[in-house]
Amino acid sequence: MIYGERVRLRAIEREDIPRFVRWFNDPEVRRYLTSYEPMSHAKEERWFEEHLARTNDIILAIEVREGNEWVHIGNIGLHRIDWKNRTATLGIVIGERGYWGRGYGTDAVRTMLRYAFDELGLNRVELETFSFNPRAIRCYEKAGFVREGVRRRALYRDGRYHDVIIMGILRSEFSSGPAEGAPGTKGEG
Ligand SMILES: CC(C)(COP(=O)(O)OP(=O)(O)OC[C@H]1O[C@@H](n2cnc3c(N)ncnc32)[C@H](O)[C@@H]1OP(=O)(O)O)[C@@H](O)C(=O)NCCC(=O)NCCS
């Protein structure tokens, strides 16, 4: 279990699969993701099995506290972890739309970055997001990502082409909160 300020991250389980299928079949969620096909239960199960075998992908469930319960609202992952260059690609989805815009995404991203830099020893985390997703761009900026470039007209969606924004954060730029400036604070390298 990895605890953030408002979220906790846990391993995903086979029992979570029906929720993934529901989220990825919600057009309002899927339009912000790379995947574009309706998702079947069978496909999602195969993806889960493949995920168990991979060592360069970490995918965690995002949970928030509701009374005495922890509710699973989405997933966050570090993908294509490159152990030589110490880089990874971040992906996040809050599939329960009622939880958008309440700060959980930013907390989940910060928590995952802390894990990436302070536990896994990564040096750089990058991501791509679509130009029509200002909520995601703002969320990443709040967590410390900077815009690094644009893949012009790289995405075809809803009948037209859109730019894809490349963002990244280095370990030396990441501040995990109160520890900033304290002895032992992360340096480049
Ligand atoms: C993107 C996502 C992870 C962000 O998580 P979240 O919990 O909704 O985001 P947060 O509440 O932490 O932060 C969102 C910020 O965007 C701002 N925002 C929301 N809509 C906006 C808009 N249309 N224009 C500009 N800013 C916007 C919010 O005001 C907030 O900023 P603030 O705290 O300065 O006010 C989540 O919305 C999500 O999963 N969306 C669907 C899938 C997706 O887009 N995944 C990312 C693919 S790259």
mmCIF file of C-alpha atoms and ligand atoms in Angstrom:
data_model
loop_
_atom_site.group_PDB
_atom_site.id
_atom_site.type_symbol
_atom_site.label_atom_id
_atom_site.label_comp_id
_atom_site.label_asym_id
_atom_site.label_seq_id
_atom_site.Cartn_x
_atom_site.Cartn_y
_atom_site.Cartn_z
ATOM 1 C CA MET A 1 0.000 0.000 0.000
ATOM 2 C CA ILE A 2 1.313 3.451 -0.872
ATOM 3 C CA TYR A 3 -0.352 6.348 0.901
ATOM 4 C CA GLY A 4 -0.771 9.846 -0.491
ATOM 5 C CA GLU A 5 -2.430 12.758 1.271
ATOM 6 C CA ARG A 6 -5.926 11.795 0.126
ATOM 7 C CA VAL A 7 -5.531 8.620 -1.900
ATOM 8 C CA ARG A 8 -3.902 5.273 -1.421
ATOM 9 C CA LEU A 9 -2.487 3.090 -4.156
ATOM 10 C CA ARG A 10 -2.746 -0.699 -4.049
ATOM 11 C CA ALA A 11 -2.048 -3.574 -6.407
ATOM 12 C CA ILE A 12 -4.788 -4.268 -8.940
ATOM 13 C CA GLU A 13 -6.667 -7.551 -8.538
ATOM 14 C CA ARG A 14 -8.540 -9.852 -10.895
ATOM 15 C CA GLU A 15 -11.782 -8.862 -9.102
ATOM 16 C CA ASP A 16 -11.267 -5.272 -10.326
ATOM 17 C CA ILE A 17 -11.666 -6.309 -13.983
ATOM 18 C CA PRO A 18 -15.448 -5.653 -14.270
ATOM 19 C CA ARG A 19 -14.812 -2.089 -13.103
ATOM 20 C CA PHE A 20 -12.074 -1.611 -15.729
ATOM 21 C CA VAL A 21 -14.470 -2.845 -18.426
ATOM 22 C CA ARG A 22 -17.129 -0.374 -17.270
ATOM 23 C CA TRP A 23 -14.674 2.550 -17.202
ATOM 24 C CA PHE A 24 -13.089 1.826 -20.562
ATOM 25 C CA ASN A 25 -16.499 1.460 -22.184
ATOM 26 C CA ASP A 26 -17.610 4.893 -20.965
ATOM 27 C CA PRO A 27 -17.139 7.136 -24.026
ATOM 28 C CA GLU A 28 -16.552 10.177 -21.783
ATOM 29 C CA VAL A 29 -13.582 8.411 -20.182
ATOM 30 C CA ARG A 30 -12.268 6.667 -23.284
ATOM 31 C CA ARG A 31 -12.035 9.834 -25.375
ATOM 32 C CA TYR A 32 -9.070 10.926 -23.275
ATOM 33 C CA LEU A 33 -7.251 7.594 -23.569
ATOM 34 C CA THR A 34 -5.204 6.059 -26.356
ATOM 35 C CA SER A 35 -7.456 3.003 -26.574
ATOM 36 C CA TYR A 36 -10.376 3.502 -28.934
ATOM 37 C CA GLU A 37 -12.079 0.122 -29.204
ATOM 38 C CA PRO A 38 -14.951 -0.958 -26.964
ATOM 39 C CA MET A 39 -13.421 -3.153 -24.264
ATOM 40 C CA SER A 40 -14.555 -6.738 -23.654
ATOM 41 C CA HIS A 41 -14.266 -8.663 -20.420
ATOM 42 C CA ALA A 42 -12.184 -11.344 -22.202
ATOM 43 C CA LYS A 43 -9.703 -8.774 -23.557
ATOM 44 C CA GLU A 44 -9.353 -7.139 -20.206
ATOM 45 C CA GLU A 45 -8.674 -10.541 -18.594
ATOM 46 C CA ARG A 46 -5.983 -11.278 -21.151
ATOM 47 C CA TRP A 47 -4.444 -7.854 -20.522
ATOM 48 C CA PHE A 48 -4.473 -8.599 -16.776
ATOM 49 C CA GLU A 49 -2.684 -11.937 -17.258
ATOM 50 C CA GLU A 50 -0.063 -10.300 -19.469
ATOM 51 C CA HIS A 51 0.377 -7.553 -16.912
ATOM 52 C CA LEU A 52 1.161 -10.109 -14.180
ATOM 53 C CA ALA A 53 4.057 -11.410 -16.278
ATOM 54 C CA ARG A 54 5.605 -8.028 -17.063
ATOM 55 C CA THR A 55 8.403 -6.542 -14.974
ATOM 56 C CA ASN A 56 8.573 -3.120 -16.601
ATOM 57 C CA ASP A 57 5.006 -2.050 -15.900
ATOM 58 C CA ILE A 58 3.538 -1.138 -12.513
ATOM 59 C CA ILE A 59 -0.200 -0.528 -12.417
ATOM 60 C CA LEU A 60 -1.897 0.395 -9.162
ATOM 61 C CA ALA A 61 -5.485 0.990 -8.106
ATOM 62 C CA ILE A 62 -6.345 4.479 -6.810
ATOM 63 C CA GLU A 63 -8.580 4.353 -3.754
ATOM 64 C CA VAL A 64 -10.177 7.171 -1.771
ATOM 65 C CA ARG A 65 -11.714 7.107 1.643
ATOM 66 C CA GLU A 66 -15.512 7.317 1.897
ATOM 67 C CA GLY A 67 -16.530 6.980 5.541
ATOM 68 C CA ASN A 68 -15.087 3.668 6.686
ATOM 69 C CA GLU A 69 -14.602 2.333 3.177
ATOM 70 C CA TRP A 70 -11.877 2.683 0.587
ATOM 71 C CA VAL A 71 -13.456 3.157 -2.848
ATOM 72 C CA HIS A 72 -11.623 2.200 -6.041
ATOM 73 C CA ILE A 73 -11.958 5.162 -8.435
ATOM 74 C CA GLY A 74 -9.234 4.597 -11.016
ATOM 75 C CA ASN A 75 -5.804 3.300 -11.916
ATOM 76 C CA ILE A 76 -2.354 4.806 -12.256
ATOM 77 C CA GLY A 77 0.658 3.201 -13.877
ATOM 78 C CA LEU A 78 4.322 3.489 -14.677
ATOM 79 C CA HIS A 79 4.783 1.900 -18.072
ATOM 80 C CA ARG A 80 7.780 0.878 -20.161
ATOM 81 C CA ILE A 81 10.096 1.278 -17.198
ATOM 82 C CA ASP A 82 13.612 1.481 -18.617
ATOM 83 C CA TRP A 83 15.935 0.373 -15.830
ATOM 84 C CA LYS A 84 19.099 1.417 -17.687
ATOM 85 C CA ASN A 85 18.107 5.012 -18.447
ATOM 86 C CA ARG A 86 15.852 5.150 -15.395
ATOM 87 C CA THR A 87 12.799 6.475 -17.227
ATOM 88 C CA ALA A 88 9.148 5.504 -17.346
ATOM 89 C CA THR A 89 5.893 6.668 -18.884
ATOM 90 C CA LEU A 90 3.037 7.615 -16.582
ATOM 91 C CA GLY A 91 -0.612 6.895 -17.281
ATOM 92 C CA ILE A 92 -3.678 7.606 -15.147
ATOM 93 C CA VAL A 93 -7.403 7.182 -15.401
ATOM 94 C CA ILE A 94 -10.044 8.068 -12.872
ATOM 95 C CA GLY A 95 -12.850 5.955 -14.268
ATOM 96 C CA GLU A 96 -15.518 7.116 -11.800
ATOM 97 C CA ARG A 97 -16.419 10.471 -13.339
ATOM 98 C CA GLY A 98 -17.989 11.807 -10.153
ATOM 99 C CA TYR A 99 -14.489 11.952 -8.692
ATOM 100 C CA TRP A 100 -13.011 14.173 -11.412
ATOM 101 C CA GLY A 101 -11.858 17.646 -10.468
ATOM 102 C CA ARG A 102 -11.605 17.004 -6.739
ATOM 103 C CA GLY A 103 -7.828 16.863 -6.442
ATOM 104 C CA TYR A 104 -7.519 13.071 -6.328
ATOM 105 C CA GLY A 105 -5.722 12.849 -9.673
ATOM 106 C CA THR A 106 -3.039 15.329 -8.607
ATOM 107 C CA ASP A 107 -2.516 13.494 -5.318
ATOM 108 C CA ALA A 108 -2.305 10.142 -7.103
ATOM 109 C CA VAL A 109 0.247 11.499 -9.604
ATOM 110 C CA ARG A 110 2.374 13.045 -6.842
ATOM 111 C CA THR A 111 2.214 9.805 -4.858
ATOM 112 C CA MET A 112 3.254 7.749 -7.873
ATOM 113 C CA LEU A 113 6.111 10.177 -8.648
ATOM 114 C CA ARG A 114 7.365 9.908 -5.086
ATOM 115 C CA TYR A 115 7.380 6.135 -5.489
ATOM 116 C CA ALA A 116 9.076 6.384 -8.905
ATOM 117 C CA PHE A 117 11.849 8.684 -7.691
ATOM 118 C CA ASP A 118 12.322 7.680 -4.055
ATOM 119 C CA GLU A 119 11.690 3.921 -4.243
ATOM 120 C CA LEU A 120 12.399 2.837 -7.796
ATOM 121 C CA GLY A 121 15.248 5.297 -8.250
ATOM 122 C CA LEU A 122 13.961 6.569 -11.592
ATOM 123 C CA ASN A 123 15.354 9.819 -12.948
ATOM 124 C CA ARG A 124 12.687 10.878 -15.422
ATOM 125 C CA VAL A 125 8.968 10.288 -15.861
ATOM 126 C CA GLU A 126 7.217 11.325 -19.047
ATOM 127 C CA LEU A 127 3.735 11.184 -20.509
ATOM 128 C CA GLU A 128 1.596 12.177 -23.435
ATOM 129 C CA THR A 129 -1.785 13.843 -23.209
ATOM 130 C CA PHE A 130 -4.235 15.224 -25.729
ATOM 131 C CA SER A 131 -4.542 18.943 -26.441
ATOM 132 C CA PHE A 132 -8.304 18.787 -25.697
ATOM 133 C CA ASN A 133 -7.717 17.555 -22.145
ATOM 134 C CA PRO A 134 -6.973 20.712 -20.110
ATOM 135 C CA ARG A 135 -8.001 18.958 -16.873
ATOM 136 C CA ALA A 136 -5.242 16.410 -17.310
ATOM 137 C CA ILE A 137 -2.676 19.026 -18.409
ATOM 138 C CA ARG A 138 -3.449 21.139 -15.334
ATOM 139 C CA CYS A 139 -3.303 18.076 -13.074
ATOM 140 C CA TYR A 140 0.147 17.152 -14.425
ATOM 141 C CA GLU A 141 1.391 20.737 -14.120
ATOM 142 C CA LYS A 142 0.260 20.861 -10.497
ATOM 143 C CA ALA A 143 2.245 17.693 -9.857
ATOM 144 C CA GLY A 144 5.365 19.304 -11.370
ATOM 145 C CA PHE A 145 5.395 18.155 -15.008
ATOM 146 C CA VAL A 146 6.512 20.645 -17.643
ATOM 147 C CA ARG A 147 5.555 20.736 -21.306
ATOM 148 C CA GLU A 148 8.408 19.460 -23.406
ATOM 149 C CA GLY A 149 6.920 19.387 -26.858
ATOM 150 C CA VAL A 150 4.053 18.737 -29.177
ATOM 151 C CA ARG A 151 3.416 15.901 -31.591
ATOM 152 C CA ARG A 152 1.436 17.966 -34.062
ATOM 153 C CA ARG A 153 -1.818 16.416 -35.317
ATOM 154 C CA ALA A 154 -0.701 13.001 -34.044
ATOM 155 C CA LEU A 155 -4.163 11.912 -32.894
ATOM 156 C CA TYR A 156 -7.260 11.368 -34.993
ATOM 157 C CA ARG A 157 -10.362 11.538 -32.817
ATOM 158 C CA ASP A 158 -13.965 12.608 -33.287
ATOM 159 C CA GLY A 159 -13.415 13.178 -36.976
ATOM 160 C CA ARG A 160 -10.376 15.437 -36.809
ATOM 161 C CA TYR A 161 -6.723 15.637 -35.935
ATOM 162 C CA HIS A 162 -5.456 16.877 -32.581
ATOM 163 C CA ASP A 163 -2.053 17.720 -31.136
ATOM 164 C CA VAL A 164 -0.515 15.411 -28.551
ATOM 165 C CA ILE A 165 1.346 17.192 -25.742
ATOM 166 C CA ILE A 166 4.544 15.667 -24.376
ATOM 167 C CA MET A 167 5.258 16.390 -20.709
ATOM 168 C CA GLY A 168 8.068 15.287 -18.405
ATOM 169 C CA ILE A 169 9.504 15.666 -14.935
ATOM 170 C CA LEU A 170 12.998 14.962 -13.645
ATOM 171 C CA ARG A 171 13.837 13.663 -10.241
ATOM 172 C CA SER A 172 15.681 16.919 -9.471
ATOM 173 C CA GLU A 173 12.503 18.899 -10.185
ATOM 174 C CA PHE A 174 10.202 16.827 -8.032
ATOM 175 C CA SER A 175 9.147 18.097 -4.672
ATOM 176 C CA SER A 176 7.252 15.548 -2.634
ATOM 177 C CA GLY A 177 6.069 18.147 -0.140
ATOM 178 C CA PRO A 178 7.511 18.916 3.289
ATOM 179 C CA ALA A 179 10.765 17.103 2.539
ATOM 180 C CA GLU A 180 11.770 19.752 -0.007
ATOM 181 C CA GLY A 181 15.009 21.442 1.002
ATOM 182 C CA ALA A 182 15.524 19.007 3.860
ATOM 183 C CA PRO A 183 18.834 17.150 4.202
ATOM 184 C CA GLY A 184 18.992 14.310 1.731
ATOM 185 C CA THR A 185 16.643 15.984 -0.710
ATOM 186 C CA LYS A 186 16.904 14.445 -4.115
ATOM 187 C CA GLY A 187 19.563 15.748 -6.469
ATOM 188 C CA GLU A 188 20.143 15.148 -10.148
ATOM 189 C CA GLY A 189 21.665 11.927 -10.957
HETATM 190 C C1 LIG B 1 -7.043 13.610 -15.871
HETATM 191 C C2 LIG B 1 -7.407 13.163 -14.450
HETATM 192 C C3 LIG B 1 -6.483 12.030 -14.017
HETATM 193 C C4 LIG B 1 -7.175 14.363 -13.518
HETATM 194 O O1 LIG B 1 -7.539 13.988 -12.211
HETATM 195 P P1 LIG B 1 -8.553 14.941 -11.387
HETATM 196 O O2 LIG B 1 -8.670 14.401 -10.032
HETATM 197 O O3 LIG B 1 -9.788 15.100 -12.183
HETATM 198 O O4 LIG B 1 -7.728 16.312 -11.416
HETATM 199 P P2 LIG B 1 -7.476 17.334 -10.205
HETATM 200 O O5 LIG B 1 -8.773 17.655 -9.561
HETATM 201 O O6 LIG B 1 -6.383 16.855 -9.359
HETATM 202 O O7 LIG B 1 -6.910 18.597 -11.020
HETATM 203 C C5 LIG B 1 -7.617 19.081 -12.136
HETATM 204 C C6 LIG B 1 -7.278 20.535 -12.393
HETATM 205 O O8 LIG B 1 -7.728 20.878 -13.711
HETATM 206 C C7 LIG B 1 -8.560 22.001 -13.641
HETATM 207 N N1 LIG B 1 -9.524 21.890 -14.727
HETATM 208 C C8 LIG B 1 -10.589 21.069 -14.820
HETATM 209 N N2 LIG B 1 -11.210 21.285 -15.985
HETATM 210 C C9 LIG B 1 -10.518 22.234 -16.647
HETATM 211 C C10 LIG B 1 -10.661 22.887 -17.895
HETATM 212 N N3 LIG B 1 -11.664 22.565 -18.718
HETATM 213 N N4 LIG B 1 -9.745 23.821 -18.239
HETATM 214 C C11 LIG B 1 -8.729 24.126 -17.413
HETATM 215 N N5 LIG B 1 -8.541 23.550 -16.202
HETATM 216 C C12 LIG B 1 -9.426 22.601 -15.835
HETATM 217 C C13 LIG B 1 -9.177 21.928 -12.255
HETATM 218 O O9 LIG B 1 -9.707 23.180 -11.873
HETATM 219 C C14 LIG B 1 -7.953 21.501 -11.440
HETATM 220 O O10 LIG B 1 -7.049 22.566 -11.269
HETATM 221 P P3 LIG B 1 -7.046 23.517 -9.935
HETATM 222 O O11 LIG B 1 -6.805 22.622 -8.764
HETATM 223 O O12 LIG B 1 -5.926 24.486 -10.203
HETATM 224 O O13 LIG B 1 -8.385 24.180 -9.877
HETATM 225 C C15 LIG B 1 -8.894 12.686 -14.366
HETATM 226 O O14 LIG B 1 -9.747 13.784 -14.589
HETATM 227 C C16 LIG B 1 -9.202 11.588 -15.359
HETATM 228 O O15 LIG B 1 -8.876 10.444 -15.134
HETATM 229 N N6 LIG B 1 -9.851 11.932 -16.489
HETATM 230 C C17 LIG B 1 -10.243 10.938 -17.497
HETATM 231 C C18 LIG B 1 -9.097 10.158 -18.115
HETATM 232 C C19 LIG B 1 -7.926 11.042 -18.465
HETATM 233 O O16 LIG B 1 -8.052 12.141 -18.970
HETATM 234 N N7 LIG B 1 -6.721 10.509 -18.189
HETATM 235 C C20 LIG B 1 -5.477 11.192 -18.519
HETATM 236 C C21 LIG B 1 -5.073 10.844 -19.876
HETATM 237 S S1 LIG B 1 -3.511 11.627 -20.314
#
